[in-house]
Amino acid sequence: MSPRKRRTGKYSKRLTRQRRKRHFVRDEKGAWKKILKAACLVACLFICIFTARNIYFFITESGVDEENPYPVRGVDVSVYQLDIDWEGLASEGIDFAFIKATEGSSHTDERFEENWEEAGDAGIKTGAYHFLSYDTPGESQAQNYIETVEKRLGSLPPVVDVEFYGDYHENHPSKEKMYEILDVVLEALEDRYGKRPLIYTNTYIYESYISGRYDDYEIWISDHDIPDTLPDGREWTFCQYTFRATSEHVAGGEKYFDMNVFNGSQWDFRWYRGK
């Protein structure tokens, strides 16, 4: 074969490779365009469904029902309630649960982990509470809670339960003693979880200790009358209205538990994350 023909052959092969490469690049670009178009269609469909669902939810659940002004209901529980069927409670319309996690500087509730996981798995929005002690430092109490309660996306704010116990029922702690401990716990939990804790308390303690000092904190009030507002006119966020609720799904109906309501509609609660 002549040199001219050999060069022509090499040139032809090189040209063929270049053409194949161009075809491959063109085909690859075309495939990516198809994938991108499909992804955009899926995203648009998802956005449309999400928007329509939220519009429907807003229309049907955002209004005020005069016969049932507090449609969002929840429980608060501890080891005292023993076995809890969380799927059963969810079927009864329970929307949220505050679960005891810790008390003081060293105590952890024996059923916290079980209740925390099972309530979440049942689709119930959960929050964990700490029972404040007046006998140990705030730093160690906060650490006890932080070591026990994981930081979970979408959970309710941490709660500090401020009430009297034991001898403190008769001999109330001074304001200075309470504040020295409570201030530290509140600050530490806010730093850790990125939201201000709720303060749980009754109307007497609220009026005597909380009002005027912790006005930047949302309140979970214990009041069987479900008041329109707190004693100083502020709005409450949650209200515990009975200690004597029963359900076949809580210890087979053999143990009382506390019932609560959220101050808002289902729509409000859907987007509630705390401060």
mmCIF file of C-alpha atoms in Angstrom:
data_model
loop_
_atom_site.group_PDB
_atom_site.id
_atom_site.type_symbol
_atom_site.label_atom_id
_atom_site.label_comp_id
_atom_site.label_asym_id
_atom_site.label_seq_id
_atom_site.Cartn_x
_atom_site.Cartn_y
_atom_site.Cartn_z
ATOM 1 C CA MET A 1 0.000 0.000 0.000
ATOM 2 C CA SER A 2 1.314 3.403 -0.942
ATOM 3 C CA PRO A 3 2.258 5.992 1.740
ATOM 4 C CA ARG A 4 -0.589 8.149 0.464
ATOM 5 C CA LYS A 5 -3.095 5.404 1.063
ATOM 6 C CA ARG A 6 -1.635 4.615 4.480
ATOM 7 C CA ARG A 7 -1.999 8.266 5.465
ATOM 8 C CA THR A 8 -5.501 8.255 4.098
ATOM 9 C CA GLY A 9 -6.327 5.178 6.150
ATOM 10 C CA LYS A 10 -4.916 6.673 9.352
ATOM 11 C CA TYR A 11 -6.765 9.898 8.676
ATOM 12 C CA SER A 12 -9.974 7.954 8.103
ATOM 13 C CA LYS A 13 -9.594 6.077 11.386
ATOM 14 C CA ARG A 14 -8.824 9.282 13.270
ATOM 15 C CA LEU A 15 -11.850 10.938 11.679
ATOM 16 C CA THR A 16 -14.016 7.981 12.676
ATOM 17 C CA ARG A 17 -12.811 8.193 16.286
ATOM 18 C CA GLN A 18 -13.513 11.925 16.369
ATOM 19 C CA ARG A 19 -16.984 11.378 14.973
ATOM 20 C CA ARG A 20 -17.688 8.656 17.529
ATOM 21 C CA LYS A 21 -16.442 10.925 20.278
ATOM 22 C CA ARG A 22 -18.707 13.745 19.086
ATOM 23 C CA HIS A 23 -21.651 11.346 18.917
ATOM 24 C CA PHE A 24 -20.867 10.064 22.403
ATOM 25 C CA VAL A 25 -20.646 13.584 23.826
ATOM 26 C CA ARG A 26 -23.860 14.558 22.068
ATOM 27 C CA ASP A 27 -25.635 11.413 23.302
ATOM 28 C CA GLU A 28 -24.311 11.979 26.845
ATOM 29 C CA LYS A 29 -25.514 15.573 26.852
ATOM 30 C CA GLY A 30 -28.876 14.431 25.564
ATOM 31 C CA ALA A 31 -29.180 11.832 28.326
ATOM 32 C CA TRP A 32 -28.344 14.402 31.012
ATOM 33 C CA LYS A 33 -30.910 16.794 29.562
ATOM 34 C CA LYS A 34 -33.562 14.067 29.777
ATOM 35 C CA ILE A 35 -32.587 13.291 33.394
ATOM 36 C CA LEU A 36 -32.665 16.986 34.287
ATOM 37 C CA LYS A 37 -36.096 17.421 32.678
ATOM 38 C CA ALA A 38 -37.437 14.404 34.562
ATOM 39 C CA ALA A 39 -35.997 15.699 37.849
ATOM 40 C CA CYS A 40 -37.587 19.108 37.253
ATOM 41 C CA LEU A 41 -40.953 17.490 36.534
ATOM 42 C CA VAL A 42 -40.744 15.425 39.740
ATOM 43 C CA ALA A 43 -39.750 18.506 41.757
ATOM 44 C CA CYS A 44 -42.606 20.545 40.273
ATOM 45 C CA LEU A 45 -45.069 17.741 41.003
ATOM 46 C CA PHE A 46 -43.824 17.513 44.589
ATOM 47 C CA ILE A 47 -44.122 21.273 45.054
ATOM 48 C CA CYS A 48 -47.657 21.270 43.640
ATOM 49 C CA ILE A 49 -48.745 18.403 45.908
ATOM 50 C CA PHE A 50 -47.062 19.973 48.964
ATOM 51 C CA THR A 51 -48.634 23.368 48.253
ATOM 52 C CA ALA A 52 -52.090 21.930 47.616
ATOM 53 C CA ARG A 53 -51.900 19.834 50.772
ATOM 54 C CA ASN A 54 -50.884 22.815 52.886
ATOM 55 C CA ILE A 55 -53.570 25.032 51.357
ATOM 56 C CA TYR A 56 -56.169 22.368 52.126
ATOM 57 C CA PHE A 57 -54.809 21.941 55.651
ATOM 58 C CA PHE A 58 -54.855 25.706 56.186
ATOM 59 C CA ILE A 59 -58.435 26.068 54.946
ATOM 60 C CA THR A 60 -59.766 23.139 56.974
ATOM 61 C CA GLU A 61 -57.717 23.472 60.174
ATOM 62 C CA SER A 62 -56.814 27.130 60.689
ATOM 63 C CA GLY A 63 -60.214 28.382 61.742
ATOM 64 C CA VAL A 64 -61.461 28.710 65.325
ATOM 65 C CA ASP A 65 -64.120 26.228 66.403
ATOM 66 C CA GLU A 66 -66.164 27.877 69.133
ATOM 67 C CA GLU A 67 -67.226 24.478 70.476
ATOM 68 C CA ASN A 68 -63.633 23.252 70.562
ATOM 69 C CA PRO A 69 -61.249 26.235 70.763
ATOM 70 C CA TYR A 70 -58.267 24.009 71.637
ATOM 71 C CA PRO A 71 -58.284 21.141 69.139
ATOM 72 C CA VAL A 72 -54.634 20.160 69.674
ATOM 73 C CA ARG A 73 -54.381 17.733 72.585
ATOM 74 C CA GLY A 74 -51.451 16.099 74.288
ATOM 75 C CA VAL A 75 -50.278 14.128 77.303
ATOM 76 C CA ASP A 76 -47.410 14.325 79.733
ATOM 77 C CA VAL A 77 -46.073 11.110 81.216
ATOM 78 C CA SER A 78 -43.314 9.544 83.272
ATOM 79 C CA VAL A 79 -42.376 6.104 84.568
ATOM 80 C CA TYR A 80 -45.495 6.298 86.759
ATOM 81 C CA GLN A 81 -47.729 5.501 83.765
ATOM 82 C CA LEU A 82 -45.943 2.189 83.143
ATOM 83 C CA ASP A 83 -46.761 0.634 79.748
ATOM 84 C CA ILE A 84 -48.047 3.018 77.093
ATOM 85 C CA ASP A 85 -49.453 2.044 73.709
ATOM 86 C CA TRP A 86 -48.412 5.124 71.752
ATOM 87 C CA GLU A 87 -50.029 3.975 68.518
ATOM 88 C CA GLY A 88 -53.266 3.642 70.460
ATOM 89 C CA LEU A 89 -52.954 7.158 71.884
ATOM 90 C CA ALA A 90 -52.274 8.503 68.409
ATOM 91 C CA SER A 91 -55.472 6.830 67.196
ATOM 92 C CA GLU A 92 -57.349 8.726 69.941
ATOM 93 C CA GLY A 93 -56.178 12.036 68.476
ATOM 94 C CA ILE A 94 -53.223 12.740 70.745
ATOM 95 C CA ASP A 95 -50.979 15.201 68.895
ATOM 96 C CA PHE A 96 -48.092 15.743 71.326
ATOM 97 C CA ALA A 97 -46.429 14.318 74.411
ATOM 98 C CA PHE A 98 -44.150 15.808 77.026
ATOM 99 C CA ILE A 99 -42.072 12.980 78.463
ATOM 100 C CA LYS A 100 -40.146 13.135 81.713
ATOM 101 C CA ALA A 101 -36.431 12.786 81.077
ATOM 102 C CA THR A 102 -34.549 13.912 84.163
ATOM 103 C CA GLU A 103 -34.813 15.254 87.695
ATOM 104 C CA GLY A 104 -32.134 17.092 89.615
ATOM 105 C CA SER A 105 -28.494 16.364 88.867
ATOM 106 C CA SER A 106 -28.490 12.592 88.562
ATOM 107 C CA HIS A 107 -31.947 11.050 88.207
ATOM 108 C CA THR A 108 -33.182 9.874 84.804
ATOM 109 C CA ASP A 109 -36.651 8.497 84.179
ATOM 110 C CA GLU A 110 -36.498 4.743 83.635
ATOM 111 C CA ARG A 111 -38.938 4.782 80.739
ATOM 112 C CA PHE A 112 -37.771 7.935 79.013
ATOM 113 C CA GLU A 113 -35.897 6.291 76.137
ATOM 114 C CA GLU A 114 -38.729 3.856 75.478
ATOM 115 C CA ASN A 115 -41.424 6.535 75.565
ATOM 116 C CA TRP A 116 -39.330 8.999 73.555
ATOM 117 C CA GLU A 117 -38.748 6.557 70.702
ATOM 118 C CA GLU A 118 -42.176 4.924 70.603
ATOM 119 C CA ALA A 119 -44.111 8.191 70.768
ATOM 120 C CA GLY A 120 -42.055 9.575 67.899
ATOM 121 C CA ASP A 121 -42.536 6.410 65.866
ATOM 122 C CA ALA A 122 -46.306 6.775 66.354
ATOM 123 C CA GLY A 123 -46.211 10.226 64.736
ATOM 124 C CA ILE A 124 -46.723 12.116 67.998
ATOM 125 C CA LYS A 125 -44.655 15.281 68.368
ATOM 126 C CA THR A 126 -42.496 14.925 71.461
ATOM 127 C CA GLY A 127 -40.789 17.121 74.012
ATOM 128 C CA ALA A 128 -38.772 16.169 77.087
ATOM 129 C CA TYR A 129 -39.012 17.783 80.501
ATOM 130 C CA HIS A 130 -36.672 18.244 83.451
ATOM 131 C CA PHE A 131 -37.993 18.398 87.015
ATOM 132 C CA LEU A 132 -36.111 21.234 88.717
ATOM 133 C CA SER A 133 -34.468 20.561 92.064
ATOM 134 C CA TYR A 134 -33.661 23.297 94.601
ATOM 135 C CA ASP A 135 -30.983 21.161 96.208
ATOM 136 C CA THR A 136 -28.323 20.781 93.514
ATOM 137 C CA PRO A 137 -26.510 23.242 91.222
ATOM 138 C CA GLY A 138 -28.047 24.356 87.943
ATOM 139 C CA GLU A 139 -24.932 23.386 85.981
ATOM 140 C CA SER A 140 -25.128 19.707 86.915
ATOM 141 C CA GLN A 141 -28.892 19.605 86.404
ATOM 142 C CA ALA A 142 -28.551 20.996 82.890
ATOM 143 C CA GLN A 143 -25.775 18.514 82.142
ATOM 144 C CA ASN A 144 -27.957 15.647 83.320
ATOM 145 C CA TYR A 145 -30.661 16.668 80.833
ATOM 146 C CA ILE A 146 -28.229 17.290 77.971
ATOM 147 C CA GLU A 147 -26.636 13.857 78.414
ATOM 148 C CA THR A 148 -30.067 12.212 78.391
ATOM 149 C CA VAL A 149 -32.004 14.028 75.661
ATOM 150 C CA GLU A 150 -30.714 13.975 72.104
ATOM 151 C CA LYS A 151 -31.106 17.001 69.870
ATOM 152 C CA ARG A 152 -33.888 15.939 67.527
ATOM 153 C CA LEU A 153 -35.133 17.900 64.521
ATOM 154 C CA GLY A 154 -38.796 18.846 64.823
ATOM 155 C CA SER A 155 -39.142 18.121 68.528
ATOM 156 C CA LEU A 156 -40.889 20.442 70.955
ATOM 157 C CA PRO A 157 -38.718 22.785 73.034
ATOM 158 C CA PRO A 158 -37.120 21.419 76.207
ATOM 159 C CA VAL A 159 -39.176 22.008 79.346
ATOM 160 C CA VAL A 160 -38.133 22.950 82.853
ATOM 161 C CA ASP A 161 -40.753 21.841 85.384
ATOM 162 C CA VAL A 162 -40.878 24.401 88.208
ATOM 163 C CA GLU A 163 -42.984 23.282 91.144
ATOM 164 C CA PHE A 164 -42.703 22.538 94.854
ATOM 165 C CA TYR A 165 -41.943 19.107 96.296
ATOM 166 C CA GLY A 166 -41.335 17.573 99.714
ATOM 167 C CA ASP A 167 -40.676 20.130 102.446
ATOM 168 C CA TYR A 168 -40.856 22.921 99.863
ATOM 169 C CA HIS A 169 -44.636 22.575 99.815
ATOM 170 C CA GLU A 170 -44.660 24.144 103.273
ATOM 171 C CA ASN A 171 -41.376 26.053 103.204
ATOM 172 C CA HIS A 172 -41.191 27.641 99.778
ATOM 173 C CA PRO A 173 -37.712 28.357 98.389
ATOM 174 C CA SER A 174 -36.657 31.991 98.257
ATOM 175 C CA LYS A 175 -36.720 33.745 94.923
ATOM 176 C CA GLU A 176 -32.949 34.088 95.057
ATOM 177 C CA LYS A 177 -32.505 30.352 95.537
ATOM 178 C CA MET A 178 -34.859 29.484 92.694
ATOM 179 C CA TYR A 179 -33.380 32.031 90.291
ATOM 180 C CA GLU A 180 -29.795 30.996 91.015
ATOM 181 C CA ILE A 181 -30.598 27.488 89.788
ATOM 182 C CA LEU A 182 -33.300 28.134 87.197
ATOM 183 C CA ASP A 183 -31.377 30.843 85.327
ATOM 184 C CA VAL A 184 -28.439 28.513 84.764
ATOM 185 C CA VAL A 185 -30.584 25.604 83.570
ATOM 186 C CA LEU A 186 -32.582 27.760 81.142
ATOM 187 C CA GLU A 187 -29.477 29.319 79.626
ATOM 188 C CA ALA A 188 -27.635 26.016 79.244
ATOM 189 C CA LEU A 189 -30.578 24.279 77.553
ATOM 190 C CA GLU A 190 -31.121 27.175 75.173
ATOM 191 C CA ASP A 191 -27.441 27.093 74.206
ATOM 192 C CA ARG A 192 -27.585 23.346 73.564
ATOM 193 C CA TYR A 193 -30.905 23.010 71.741
ATOM 194 C CA GLY A 194 -31.080 26.354 69.965
ATOM 195 C CA LYS A 195 -34.481 27.322 71.327
ATOM 196 C CA ARG A 196 -35.705 28.760 74.603
ATOM 197 C CA PRO A 197 -37.098 26.169 76.991
ATOM 198 C CA LEU A 198 -40.707 26.198 78.051
ATOM 199 C CA ILE A 199 -41.372 26.794 81.725
ATOM 200 C CA TYR A 200 -43.985 24.515 83.262
ATOM 201 C CA THR A 201 -45.574 25.731 86.479
ATOM 202 C CA ASN A 202 -48.839 26.426 88.300
ATOM 203 C CA THR A 203 -50.605 29.764 88.668
ATOM 204 C CA TYR A 204 -49.320 30.401 92.198
ATOM 205 C CA ILE A 205 -45.659 29.936 91.276
ATOM 206 C CA TYR A 206 -46.183 31.854 88.055
ATOM 207 C CA GLU A 207 -47.543 34.868 89.899
ATOM 208 C CA SER A 208 -45.047 34.651 92.772
ATOM 209 C CA TYR A 209 -41.807 33.775 90.946
ATOM 210 C CA ILE A 210 -42.060 33.694 87.147
ATOM 211 C CA SER A 211 -44.129 36.690 86.039
ATOM 212 C CA GLY A 212 -42.075 39.768 85.283
ATOM 213 C CA ARG A 213 -38.737 37.915 85.287
ATOM 214 C CA TYR A 214 -39.154 35.297 82.565
ATOM 215 C CA ASP A 215 -41.442 37.142 80.167
ATOM 216 C CA ASP A 216 -39.327 36.052 77.175
ATOM 217 C CA TYR A 217 -40.109 32.402 77.891
ATOM 218 C CA GLU A 218 -43.210 30.556 76.768
ATOM 219 C CA ILE A 219 -45.322 29.102 79.542
ATOM 220 C CA TRP A 220 -46.902 25.707 80.003
ATOM 221 C CA ILE A 221 -49.407 26.426 82.764
ATOM 222 C CA SER A 222 -51.178 23.964 85.028
ATOM 223 C CA ASP A 223 -54.737 25.212 85.459
ATOM 224 C CA HIS A 224 -57.848 23.053 85.384
ATOM 225 C CA ASP A 225 -60.002 25.954 84.189
ATOM 226 C CA ILE A 226 -57.963 26.518 80.980
ATOM 227 C CA PRO A 227 -57.779 30.293 81.388
ATOM 228 C CA ASP A 228 -57.942 32.728 78.488
ATOM 229 C CA THR A 229 -54.612 34.237 79.579
ATOM 230 C CA LEU A 230 -52.042 33.982 82.338
ATOM 231 C CA PRO A 231 -52.649 36.044 85.523
ATOM 232 C CA ASP A 232 -50.600 38.948 84.139
ATOM 233 C CA GLY A 233 -52.400 38.948 80.796
ATOM 234 C CA ARG A 234 -49.744 37.068 78.812
ATOM 235 C CA GLU A 235 -50.732 34.188 76.569
ATOM 236 C CA TRP A 236 -49.889 30.660 77.605
ATOM 237 C CA THR A 237 -48.603 28.154 75.034
ATOM 238 C CA PHE A 238 -49.689 24.875 76.631
ATOM 239 C CA CYS A 239 -52.150 24.221 79.432
ATOM 240 C CA GLN A 240 -52.345 21.126 81.609
ATOM 241 C CA TYR A 241 -56.035 20.895 82.507
ATOM 242 C CA THR A 242 -56.415 17.570 84.310
ATOM 243 C CA PHE A 243 -54.332 15.076 86.292
ATOM 244 C CA ARG A 244 -56.927 12.328 86.089
ATOM 245 C CA ALA A 245 -57.292 11.292 82.466
ATOM 246 C CA THR A 246 -57.544 7.595 81.671
ATOM 247 C CA SER A 247 -57.202 5.473 78.564
ATOM 248 C CA GLU A 248 -57.024 1.779 77.840
ATOM 249 C CA HIS A 249 -53.764 2.612 76.066
ATOM 250 C CA VAL A 250 -52.062 3.826 79.261
ATOM 251 C CA ALA A 251 -51.314 1.016 81.733
ATOM 252 C CA GLY A 252 -54.462 -0.730 80.532
ATOM 253 C CA GLY A 253 -56.566 2.054 82.016
ATOM 254 C CA GLU A 254 -55.194 1.479 85.523
ATOM 255 C CA LYS A 255 -53.119 4.683 85.832
ATOM 256 C CA TYR A 256 -54.100 8.323 85.596
ATOM 257 C CA PHE A 257 -52.179 10.637 83.308
ATOM 258 C CA ASP A 258 -52.170 14.375 82.596
ATOM 259 C CA MET A 259 -53.963 15.926 79.626
ATOM 260 C CA ASN A 260 -52.953 19.171 77.950
ATOM 261 C CA VAL A 261 -53.972 21.479 75.132
ATOM 262 C CA PHE A 262 -52.025 23.752 72.809
ATOM 263 C CA ASN A 263 -53.094 27.388 72.507
ATOM 264 C CA GLY A 264 -53.792 27.439 68.786
ATOM 265 C CA SER A 265 -55.217 25.625 65.791
ATOM 266 C CA GLN A 266 -53.939 22.488 64.121
ATOM 267 C CA TRP A 267 -52.352 24.749 61.517
ATOM 268 C CA ASP A 268 -50.567 26.759 64.218
ATOM 269 C CA PHE A 269 -49.282 23.583 65.839
ATOM 270 C CA ARG A 270 -48.153 22.179 62.512
ATOM 271 C CA TRP A 271 -45.561 24.954 62.280
ATOM 272 C CA TYR A 272 -44.865 25.415 65.981
ATOM 273 C CA ARG A 273 -41.159 25.104 66.885
ATOM 274 C CA GLY A 274 -40.873 27.305 69.979
ATOM 275 C CA LYS A 275 -38.840 30.483 70.287
#
